[in-house]
Short mmCIF file of C-alpha atoms in Angstrom, two decimals:
data_model
loop_
_atom_site.label_atom_id
_atom_site.label_comp_id
_atom_site.label_asym_id
_atom_site.label_seq_id
_atom_site.Cartn_x
_atom_site.Cartn_y
_atom_site.Cartn_z
CA MET L 1 26.59 -8.11 -3.24
CA ARG L 2 24.38 -5.06 -3.51
CA PHE L 3 21.54 -5.00 -6.03
CA LEU L 4 18.64 -2.70 -6.83
CA HIS L 5 15.24 -4.42 -7.08
CA THR L 6 12.73 -2.66 -9.37
CA SER L 7 9.71 -3.75 -11.40
CA ASP L 8 6.60 -2.67 -13.28
CA TRP L 9 8.01 0.29 -15.15
CA HIS L 10 5.05 0.14 -17.59
CA LEU L 11 6.84 2.38 -20.07
CA GLY L 12 4.32 4.05 -22.36
CA ARG L 13 1.47 4.08 -19.87
CA SER L 14 -0.60 7.18 -19.22
CA PHE L 15 -2.55 8.22 -16.13
CA HIS L 16 -6.13 9.16 -16.95
CA ARG L 17 -4.93 10.38 -20.35
CA VAL L 18 -1.99 12.30 -18.88
CA ALA L 19 1.24 11.19 -20.60
CA LEU L 20 3.81 9.89 -18.14
CA LEU L 21 6.87 9.49 -20.37
CA ASP L 22 8.59 12.50 -18.80
CA ALA L 23 7.91 11.14 -15.31
CA GLN L 24 9.15 7.70 -16.37
CA ALA L 25 12.30 9.28 -17.79
CA ALA L 26 12.82 11.10 -14.47
CA PHE L 27 12.50 7.78 -12.64
CA LEU L 28 15.08 6.14 -14.90
CA ASP L 29 17.44 9.10 -14.33
CA HIS L 30 16.96 8.59 -10.59
CA MET L 31 17.56 4.85 -10.90
CA VAL L 32 20.84 5.32 -12.81
CA ALA L 33 21.96 7.96 -10.29
CA THR L 34 21.19 5.55 -7.44
CA VAL L 35 23.23 2.85 -9.17
CA ARG L 36 26.16 5.24 -9.46
CA ASP L 37 25.90 6.88 -6.04
CA ARG L 38 25.15 3.82 -3.91
CA GLY L 39 27.65 1.37 -5.37
CA VAL L 40 25.07 -0.99 -6.87
CA ASP L 41 26.48 -4.24 -8.30
CA ALA L 42 23.40 -5.33 -10.29
CA VAL L 43 19.95 -4.04 -11.28
CA LEU L 44 16.90 -6.33 -11.25
CA VAL L 45 13.71 -5.59 -13.20
CA ALA L 46 10.95 -8.05 -12.28
CA GLY L 47 8.70 -7.72 -15.32
CA ASP L 48 6.25 -5.35 -17.02
CA VAL L 49 8.98 -3.28 -18.59
CA TYR L 50 6.37 -2.00 -21.06
CA ASP L 51 2.68 -1.37 -20.54
CA ARG L 52 1.54 -3.35 -23.57
CA ALA L 53 2.75 -5.93 -26.03
CA VAL L 54 3.32 -3.38 -28.79
CA PRO L 55 4.64 -0.28 -26.99
CA PRO L 56 4.78 3.16 -28.61
CA LEU L 57 8.07 4.14 -30.21
CA ALA L 58 8.76 6.78 -27.54
CA ALA L 59 8.59 4.08 -24.85
CA VAL L 60 10.97 1.82 -26.78
CA GLU L 61 13.41 4.70 -27.18
CA LEU L 62 13.22 5.39 -23.45
CA PHE L 63 13.99 1.74 -22.70
CA ASP L 64 16.86 1.79 -25.18
CA ARG L 65 18.43 4.83 -23.51
CA ALA L 66 18.05 3.26 -20.07
CA ILE L 67 19.84 0.01 -20.92
CA HIS L 68 22.60 1.90 -22.75
CA ARG L 69 23.20 4.00 -19.63
CA LEU L 70 23.28 0.94 -17.38
CA ALA L 71 25.73 -0.73 -19.74
CA GLU L 72 27.91 2.39 -19.72
CA GLU L 73 27.97 2.24 -15.92
CA GLY L 74 29.26 -1.32 -16.20
CA VAL L 75 26.46 -2.60 -13.96
CA PRO L 76 24.85 -5.92 -14.98
CA THR L 77 21.08 -5.83 -15.37
CA VAL L 78 18.76 -8.83 -15.13
CA MET L 79 15.19 -8.38 -16.33
CA ILE L 80 12.24 -10.64 -17.05
CA SER L 81 9.07 -10.20 -19.08
CA GLY L 82 5.77 -9.61 -17.27
CA ASN L 83 2.16 -10.23 -18.19
CA HIS L 84 1.95 -6.84 -19.95
CA ASP L 85 5.05 -7.46 -22.06
CA SER L 86 5.35 -9.42 -25.25
CA ALA L 87 8.00 -11.92 -24.18
CA ARG L 88 9.06 -12.57 -27.78
CA ARG L 89 9.43 -8.87 -28.60
CA LEU L 90 11.25 -8.01 -25.40
CA GLY L 91 13.59 -10.94 -25.92
CA VAL L 92 14.66 -9.95 -29.45
CA GLY L 93 18.44 -9.56 -29.52
CA ALA L 94 18.83 -10.94 -25.99
CA GLY L 95 21.90 -12.97 -26.90
CA LEU L 96 23.60 -9.98 -28.45
CA ILE L 97 22.87 -7.40 -25.75
CA GLU L 98 23.89 -9.89 -23.07
CA ARG L 99 27.45 -9.13 -24.16
CA ALA L 100 26.87 -5.62 -22.78
CA GLY L 101 25.73 -7.00 -19.42
CA ILE L 102 21.97 -6.69 -20.05
CA HIS L 103 20.45 -10.10 -19.35
CA LEU L 104 16.91 -10.57 -20.67
CA ARG L 105 15.05 -13.65 -19.44
CA THR L 106 11.83 -14.09 -21.44
CA ASP L 107 11.82 -17.82 -22.33
CA PRO L 108 10.21 -20.10 -19.71
CA ALA L 109 12.38 -23.00 -20.86
CA GLY L 110 15.48 -21.14 -19.69
CA CYS L 111 14.30 -20.46 -16.15
CA ASP L 112 17.00 -22.73 -14.68
CA THR L 113 19.83 -21.10 -16.64
CA PRO L 114 21.02 -18.37 -14.27
CA VAL L 115 22.99 -15.21 -14.77
CA LEU L 116 26.28 -15.74 -12.92
CA LEU L 117 27.77 -12.81 -11.03
CA SER L 118 30.54 -12.77 -8.44
CA ASP L 119 31.70 -10.65 -5.55
CA ALA L 120 34.51 -10.95 -3.00
CA HIS L 121 32.69 -13.83 -1.29
CA GLY L 122 32.04 -15.96 -4.36
CA GLU L 123 29.32 -16.59 -6.90
CA VAL L 124 25.72 -15.35 -6.85
CA VAL L 125 23.26 -16.93 -9.30
CA PHE L 126 20.24 -14.98 -10.60
CA TYR L 127 17.34 -17.02 -12.00
CA GLY L 128 14.80 -15.18 -14.14
CA LEU L 129 11.26 -16.61 -14.20
CA PRO L 130 9.27 -14.61 -16.78
CA TYR L 131 5.52 -14.38 -16.34
CA LEU L 132 4.22 -17.93 -16.76
CA GLU L 133 0.73 -18.04 -18.31
CA PRO L 134 -0.35 -21.50 -17.05
CA ALA L 135 -2.22 -22.66 -20.15
CA LEU L 136 0.69 -21.68 -22.41
CA VAL L 137 3.54 -23.26 -20.40
CA ARG L 138 1.79 -26.33 -19.03
CA ASP L 139 3.36 -28.60 -21.65
CA GLU L 140 6.83 -27.13 -21.07
CA PHE L 141 6.66 -27.94 -17.36
CA LYS L 142 4.56 -31.10 -17.75
CA THR L 143 2.12 -30.20 -14.99
CA ALA L 144 -1.07 -32.18 -14.44
CA LYS L 145 -3.03 -28.98 -13.86
CA ALA L 146 -2.76 -25.61 -15.60
CA GLY L 147 -2.58 -23.33 -12.56
CA HIS L 148 -0.20 -20.63 -11.35
CA GLU L 149 0.97 -22.64 -8.36
CA GLN L 150 1.63 -25.72 -10.47
CA VAL L 151 3.71 -24.05 -13.18
CA LEU L 152 5.63 -21.81 -10.78
CA GLY L 153 6.26 -24.83 -8.56
CA ALA L 154 7.60 -26.79 -11.52
CA ALA L 155 9.83 -23.88 -12.56
CA MET L 156 11.19 -23.59 -9.03
CA GLU L 157 11.91 -27.33 -8.95
CA ARG L 158 14.19 -26.78 -11.95
CA VAL L 159 15.81 -23.82 -10.18
CA ARG L 160 16.45 -25.82 -7.00
CA ALA L 161 17.86 -28.74 -9.02
CA ASP L 162 20.34 -26.43 -10.77
CA LEU L 163 21.26 -24.76 -7.48
CA ALA L 164 21.82 -28.13 -5.79
CA ALA L 165 24.38 -29.04 -8.45
CA ARG L 166 26.47 -25.95 -7.66
CA ALA L 167 29.09 -25.42 -5.01
CA ARG L 168 27.79 -25.45 -1.47
CA GLY L 169 27.13 -21.95 -0.20
CA THR L 170 26.33 -20.50 -3.62
CA ARG L 171 23.95 -17.60 -3.02
CA SER L 172 20.81 -17.38 -5.11
CA VAL L 173 18.26 -14.79 -6.25
CA VAL L 174 15.02 -15.42 -8.16
CA LEU L 175 13.12 -12.83 -10.21
CA ALA L 176 9.44 -13.69 -10.73
CA HIS L 177 6.31 -11.95 -11.98
CA ALA L 178 3.33 -13.32 -10.06
CA PHE L 179 0.60 -12.65 -7.51
CA VAL L 180 1.91 -14.16 -4.28
CA ALA L 181 -0.44 -14.77 -1.34
CA GLY L 182 -0.23 -12.03 1.24
CA GLY L 183 0.33 -9.31 -1.34
CA GLU L 184 -2.07 -6.37 -1.54
CA PRO L 185 -3.30 -5.61 -5.09
CA SER L 186 -4.44 -2.28 -6.55
CA ASP L 187 -6.79 -1.35 -9.40
CA SER L 188 -4.01 -0.94 -11.95
CA GLU L 189 -2.81 -4.54 -12.26
CA ARG L 190 -4.25 -6.73 -14.98
CA ASP L 191 -6.18 -9.72 -13.61
CA ILE L 192 -4.26 -13.01 -13.95
CA THR L 193 -6.83 -15.27 -12.27
CA VAL L 194 -6.84 -18.85 -13.55
CA GLY L 195 -9.53 -21.29 -12.49
CA GLY L 196 -10.72 -18.85 -9.86
CA VAL L 197 -7.24 -18.62 -8.29
CA ALA L 198 -4.80 -15.75 -8.81
CA ALA L 199 -2.37 -16.04 -5.87
CA VAL L 200 0.34 -18.61 -5.21
CA PRO L 201 1.78 -19.37 -1.76
CA ALA L 202 5.10 -17.77 -0.90
CA GLY L 203 6.40 -21.24 -0.01
CA VAL L 204 6.71 -21.95 -3.73
CA PHE L 205 9.96 -19.96 -3.60
CA ASP L 206 11.56 -21.78 -0.66
CA GLY L 207 15.23 -22.59 -0.98
CA VAL L 208 16.68 -19.34 -2.36
CA ASP L 209 18.18 -16.36 -0.60
CA TYR L 210 16.07 -13.58 -2.13
CA VAL L 211 12.96 -13.37 -4.32
CA ALA L 212 12.51 -10.15 -6.34
CA LEU L 213 8.83 -10.00 -7.22
CA GLY L 214 6.94 -7.97 -9.78
CA HIS L 215 3.24 -7.59 -10.73
CA LEU L 216 1.70 -5.90 -7.68
CA HIS L 217 2.19 -2.13 -7.75
CA GLY L 218 2.63 -1.51 -4.03
CA SER L 219 6.03 -1.98 -2.37
CA GLN L 220 5.55 -4.88 0.03
CA THR L 221 7.56 -7.18 2.28
CA LEU L 222 6.03 -10.67 2.40
CA SER L 223 9.04 -11.94 4.36
CA GLU L 224 12.62 -10.85 4.86
CA ARG L 225 13.54 -12.69 1.66
CA VAL L 226 10.39 -12.22 -0.47
CA ARG L 227 9.51 -8.66 -1.55
CA TYR L 228 7.65 -6.63 -4.14
CA SER L 229 9.35 -3.43 -5.22
CA GLY L 230 6.09 -2.08 -6.65
CA SER L 231 5.78 0.27 -9.60
CA PRO L 232 7.93 3.43 -9.62
CA LEU L 233 4.89 5.61 -10.40
CA ALA L 234 1.23 5.51 -9.45
CA TYR L 235 -0.95 4.17 -12.25
CA SER L 236 -4.39 4.39 -10.57
CA PHE L 237 -6.03 6.38 -7.80
CA SER L 238 -6.14 3.17 -5.73
CA GLU L 239 -2.40 3.82 -5.25
CA THR L 240 -2.96 7.18 -3.55
CA THR L 241 -1.47 5.93 -0.26
CA HIS L 242 1.48 4.11 -1.87
CA ARG L 243 5.03 5.16 -1.18
CA LYS L 244 6.74 4.51 -4.51
CA SER L 245 10.23 3.11 -4.08
CA MET L 246 12.88 0.57 -5.03
CA TRP L 247 14.62 -1.95 -2.77
CA LEU L 248 18.37 -1.57 -2.27
CA VAL L 249 19.34 -5.06 -1.14
CA ASP L 250 22.61 -6.24 0.39
CA LEU L 251 23.23 -9.99 0.19
CA ALA L 252 25.86 -11.00 2.73
CA ALA L 253 28.44 -13.78 2.36
CA ASP L 254 26.19 -16.16 4.34
CA GLY L 255 23.05 -15.21 2.37
CA ALA L 256 21.67 -12.85 5.01
CA VAL L 257 19.51 -10.06 3.56
CA THR L 258 19.26 -6.40 4.50
CA ALA L 259 17.09 -4.05 2.46
CA GLU L 260 16.57 -0.30 2.30
CA ARG L 261 13.76 1.53 0.51
CA ILE L 262 14.88 4.16 -1.98
CA ASP L 263 12.07 6.60 -2.74
CA CYS L 264 11.20 7.39 -6.35
CA PRO L 265 10.47 10.88 -7.70
CA VAL L 266 6.80 11.89 -7.47
CA PRO L 267 5.66 13.94 -10.49
CA ARG L 268 2.50 15.10 -8.68
CA PRO L 269 0.78 13.77 -5.53
CA LEU L 270 -2.58 12.00 -5.77
CA ALA L 271 -5.71 12.76 -3.78
CA ARG L 272 -9.14 11.21 -3.48
CA ILE L 273 -11.77 13.61 -2.18
CA ARG L 274 -15.42 12.89 -1.52
CA GLY L 275 -18.50 14.93 -0.61
CA ARG L 276 -21.12 17.30 -1.94
CA LEU L 277 -19.82 19.79 -4.47
CA ASP L 278 -20.27 22.87 -2.28
CA GLU L 279 -18.46 21.11 0.58
CA LEU L 280 -15.48 20.24 -1.64
CA LEU L 281 -15.21 23.81 -2.88
CA ASP L 282 -15.35 25.33 0.63
CA ASP L 283 -13.64 22.83 2.97
CA PRO L 284 -10.33 24.38 4.17
CA ALA L 285 -9.01 20.93 5.11
CA LEU L 286 -8.72 20.12 1.39
CA GLU L 287 -6.27 22.94 0.69
CA PRO L 288 -3.22 20.57 0.57
CA HIS L 289 -4.82 18.78 -2.41
CA GLU L 290 -5.24 21.84 -4.63
CA GLY L 291 -2.05 21.04 -6.54
CA ALA L 292 -2.61 17.26 -6.69
CA TRP L 293 -4.03 14.99 -9.36
CA VAL L 294 -7.53 14.57 -7.97
CA GLU L 295 -10.30 12.02 -8.14
CA ALA L 296 -13.43 13.76 -6.87
CA THR L 297 -16.48 11.73 -5.87
CA LEU L 298 -19.63 13.82 -5.65
CA THR L 299 -22.36 12.64 -3.29
CA ASP L 300 -24.99 15.29 -4.14
CA PRO L 301 -28.47 13.69 -4.48
CA VAL L 302 -28.80 15.33 -7.92
CA ARG L 303 -25.90 15.70 -10.32
CA PRO L 304 -24.74 19.35 -10.20
CA ASP L 305 -24.54 21.39 -13.40
CA ASP L 306 -21.05 21.90 -14.85
CA ALA L 307 -19.62 19.74 -12.09
CA MET L 308 -16.17 19.15 -13.61
CA ALA L 309 -15.64 22.82 -14.47
CA ARG L 310 -16.66 23.87 -10.97
CA VAL L 311 -14.42 21.30 -9.27
CA ALA L 312 -11.52 22.44 -11.47
CA THR L 313 -11.85 26.03 -10.25
CA ARG L 314 -10.30 24.84 -6.97
CA PHE L 315 -8.60 21.62 -8.05
CA PRO L 316 -7.25 22.39 -11.55
CA HIS L 317 -5.60 18.97 -11.92
CA THR L 318 -8.78 16.96 -11.43
CA LEU L 319 -8.58 13.91 -13.68
CA SER L 320 -11.55 11.82 -12.55
CA LEU L 321 -15.04 12.83 -11.52
CA VAL L 322 -17.29 10.16 -10.01
CA PHE L 323 -20.97 10.66 -9.19
CA GLU L 324 -22.18 8.56 -6.25
CA PRO L 325 -25.27 10.14 -4.67
CA ASP L 326 -25.87 9.17 -1.07
CA ARG L 327 -28.37 6.35 -1.45
CA ALA L 328 -28.85 3.01 0.24
CA PRO L 329 -27.28 0.08 -1.70
CA GLU L 330 -30.73 -1.46 -2.21
CA ASP L 331 -32.10 1.76 -3.72
CA PRO L 332 -33.01 0.99 -7.35
CA LEU L 333 -31.40 4.28 -8.35
CA ALA L 334 -28.03 3.28 -6.87
CA SER L 335 -25.52 3.25 -9.70
CA TYR L 336 -24.76 0.03 -11.51
CA ALA L 337 -21.03 0.70 -11.17
CA ARG L 338 -21.40 1.07 -7.42
CA ARG L 339 -23.21 -2.27 -7.13
CA LEU L 340 -20.42 -3.96 -9.10
CA GLN L 341 -17.56 -2.29 -7.26
CA GLY L 342 -14.97 -4.79 -6.06
CA ARG L 343 -16.61 -7.81 -7.73
CA THR L 344 -14.78 -10.11 -10.12
CA ASP L 345 -16.02 -11.09 -13.59
CA GLN L 346 -16.83 -14.53 -12.21
CA GLU L 347 -18.95 -13.08 -9.39
CA ILE L 348 -20.77 -10.73 -11.78
CA ALA L 349 -21.58 -13.64 -14.10
CA GLU L 350 -22.85 -15.72 -11.18
CA ASP L 351 -25.02 -12.82 -10.02
CA PHE L 352 -26.49 -12.58 -13.52
CA VAL L 353 -27.38 -16.28 -13.50
CA ALA L 354 -29.08 -15.83 -10.13
CA HIS L 355 -30.97 -12.80 -11.44
CA VAL L 356 -32.40 -14.49 -14.54
CA ARG L 357 -33.36 -17.56 -12.51
CA GLY L 358 -35.15 -15.51 -9.92
CA GLY L 359 -32.65 -16.08 -7.11
CA SER L 360 -31.12 -19.50 -7.75
CA GLY L 361 -27.40 -19.14 -8.53
CA PRO L 362 -25.20 -21.55 -10.50
CA ASP L 363 -24.25 -24.91 -9.02
CA GLU L 364 -20.64 -26.08 -8.81
CA ARG L 365 -20.65 -27.64 -12.29
CA GLU L 366 -21.93 -24.39 -13.78
CA ARG L 367 -19.36 -22.35 -11.83
CA THR L 368 -16.67 -24.55 -13.32
CA VAL L 369 -18.04 -23.89 -16.81
CA LEU L 370 -17.99 -20.12 -16.17
CA ARG L 371 -14.42 -20.24 -14.83
CA GLY L 372 -13.33 -22.22 -17.86
CA ALA L 373 -14.93 -19.70 -20.20
CA PHE L 374 -13.16 -16.74 -18.58
CA ASP L 375 -9.85 -18.62 -18.59
CA ASP L 376 -10.25 -19.51 -22.27
CA VAL L 377 -10.95 -15.90 -23.22
CA ARG L 378 -7.88 -14.64 -21.35
CA VAL L 379 -5.61 -17.29 -22.87
CA GLU L 380 -7.00 -16.66 -26.36
CA SER L 381 -6.32 -12.97 -25.87
CA ALA L 382 -2.74 -13.71 -24.83
CA LEU L 383 -2.24 -15.89 -27.91
CA THR L 384 -3.74 -13.50 -30.44
CA GLN L 385 -2.98 -9.99 -29.20
CA ASP L 386 0.42 -9.77 -30.87
CA HIS L 387 -0.89 -11.04 -34.23
CA ALA L 388 -3.92 -8.76 -34.11
CA ARG L 389 -1.85 -5.71 -33.29
CA GLU L 390 0.69 -6.54 -35.95
CA GLY L 391 -2.13 -6.80 -38.47
CA ALA L 392 -3.62 -3.50 -37.36
CA ALA L 393 -0.24 -1.79 -37.56
CA ALA L 394 0.70 -3.20 -40.98
CA PRO L 395 0.37 -0.78 -43.90
CA SER L 396 -2.40 -1.53 -46.33
CA ARG L 397 -1.49 -2.88 -49.73
CA GLY L 398 -0.44 -0.01 -51.90
CA ALA L 399 -0.04 2.40 -48.98
CA GLY L 400 2.45 5.11 -49.69
CA ARG L 401 2.22 4.80 -53.49
CA GLU L 402 1.74 7.98 -55.43
CA GLY L 403 -0.58 8.16 -58.42
CA SER L 404 -2.17 4.76 -57.80
CA ARG L 405 -4.49 3.72 -60.58
#
């Protein structure tokens, strides 16, 4: 069986205020063409179909056109919700559109109910594990601890139990949206740390033939059978070196896996350039970046006048301008952002405690309190974001009435 592994479409997302809907549409055109031209038997989408819980109408329309085209090709599609999606919204109408071969898996309770597909060698079962927010699914999976490893482990136990009840030799594929140890993150993924731990071991997924992962935006091979497809487009300058692609996977009769990377269209290359303003404007080695989306970091000791306008004379597609004068890290004038670069919220909070105490950081009990506070805020946000956005989007009482008194 041949399937196409994709993820993290993030429909509706922009790049430094540049709309990407046209680029996302071009990717979906490319995906459908690949399905048609390469004899694909199934399409997998491992979460983050949309960029936010309440996507803009144009993004929903783009999604609608994509699934209609896949249905017209007669190619089954299996997709799960990610941490950016609203699982309930994405899952609306799932039972109905399943009749067209579009299989949405957004309910954690159904993780052991696979999509059944067949080829000349027999049945292949596809299990969809939507993003599992530990605090919200702990009761469903009856885990003693609300952590990513615990809930994913419990979900996979259900998967393995269902698989064990099937005919011997049944091939299996799992879709999951998670941060798996060994993966390399970028700046554009939303933090899913729980209790100070974000990553789960790849061994959680033992026992299946292929694991189609989503969440991390770089295409990565953790093992022959465990892979991230990555996002089809770059969504931050930290992805400048990424090669955006999909995995075209062949699953043999004995469960052996071969995979080929299919490159995605690039709307415009990315470039990160760094130096003093005059150097950036004169350096001939930077000529290849003149047509790229650029993040320019200026290291001049004093901020130059009209810096963005001057950079744009050579690099007209500059989207981000960063000012980092060459100073020692301990220099009191070193930028606050630079001192915080690469540090987590937990580490920043611990540094603050140490600062106000004159050097003595939090003890282990206090670290636990801080972790719990950050976890509670994230879970509360996950619980309330849909309601808050619905309330903000609802028309006010009397809106649209003419001649109100």
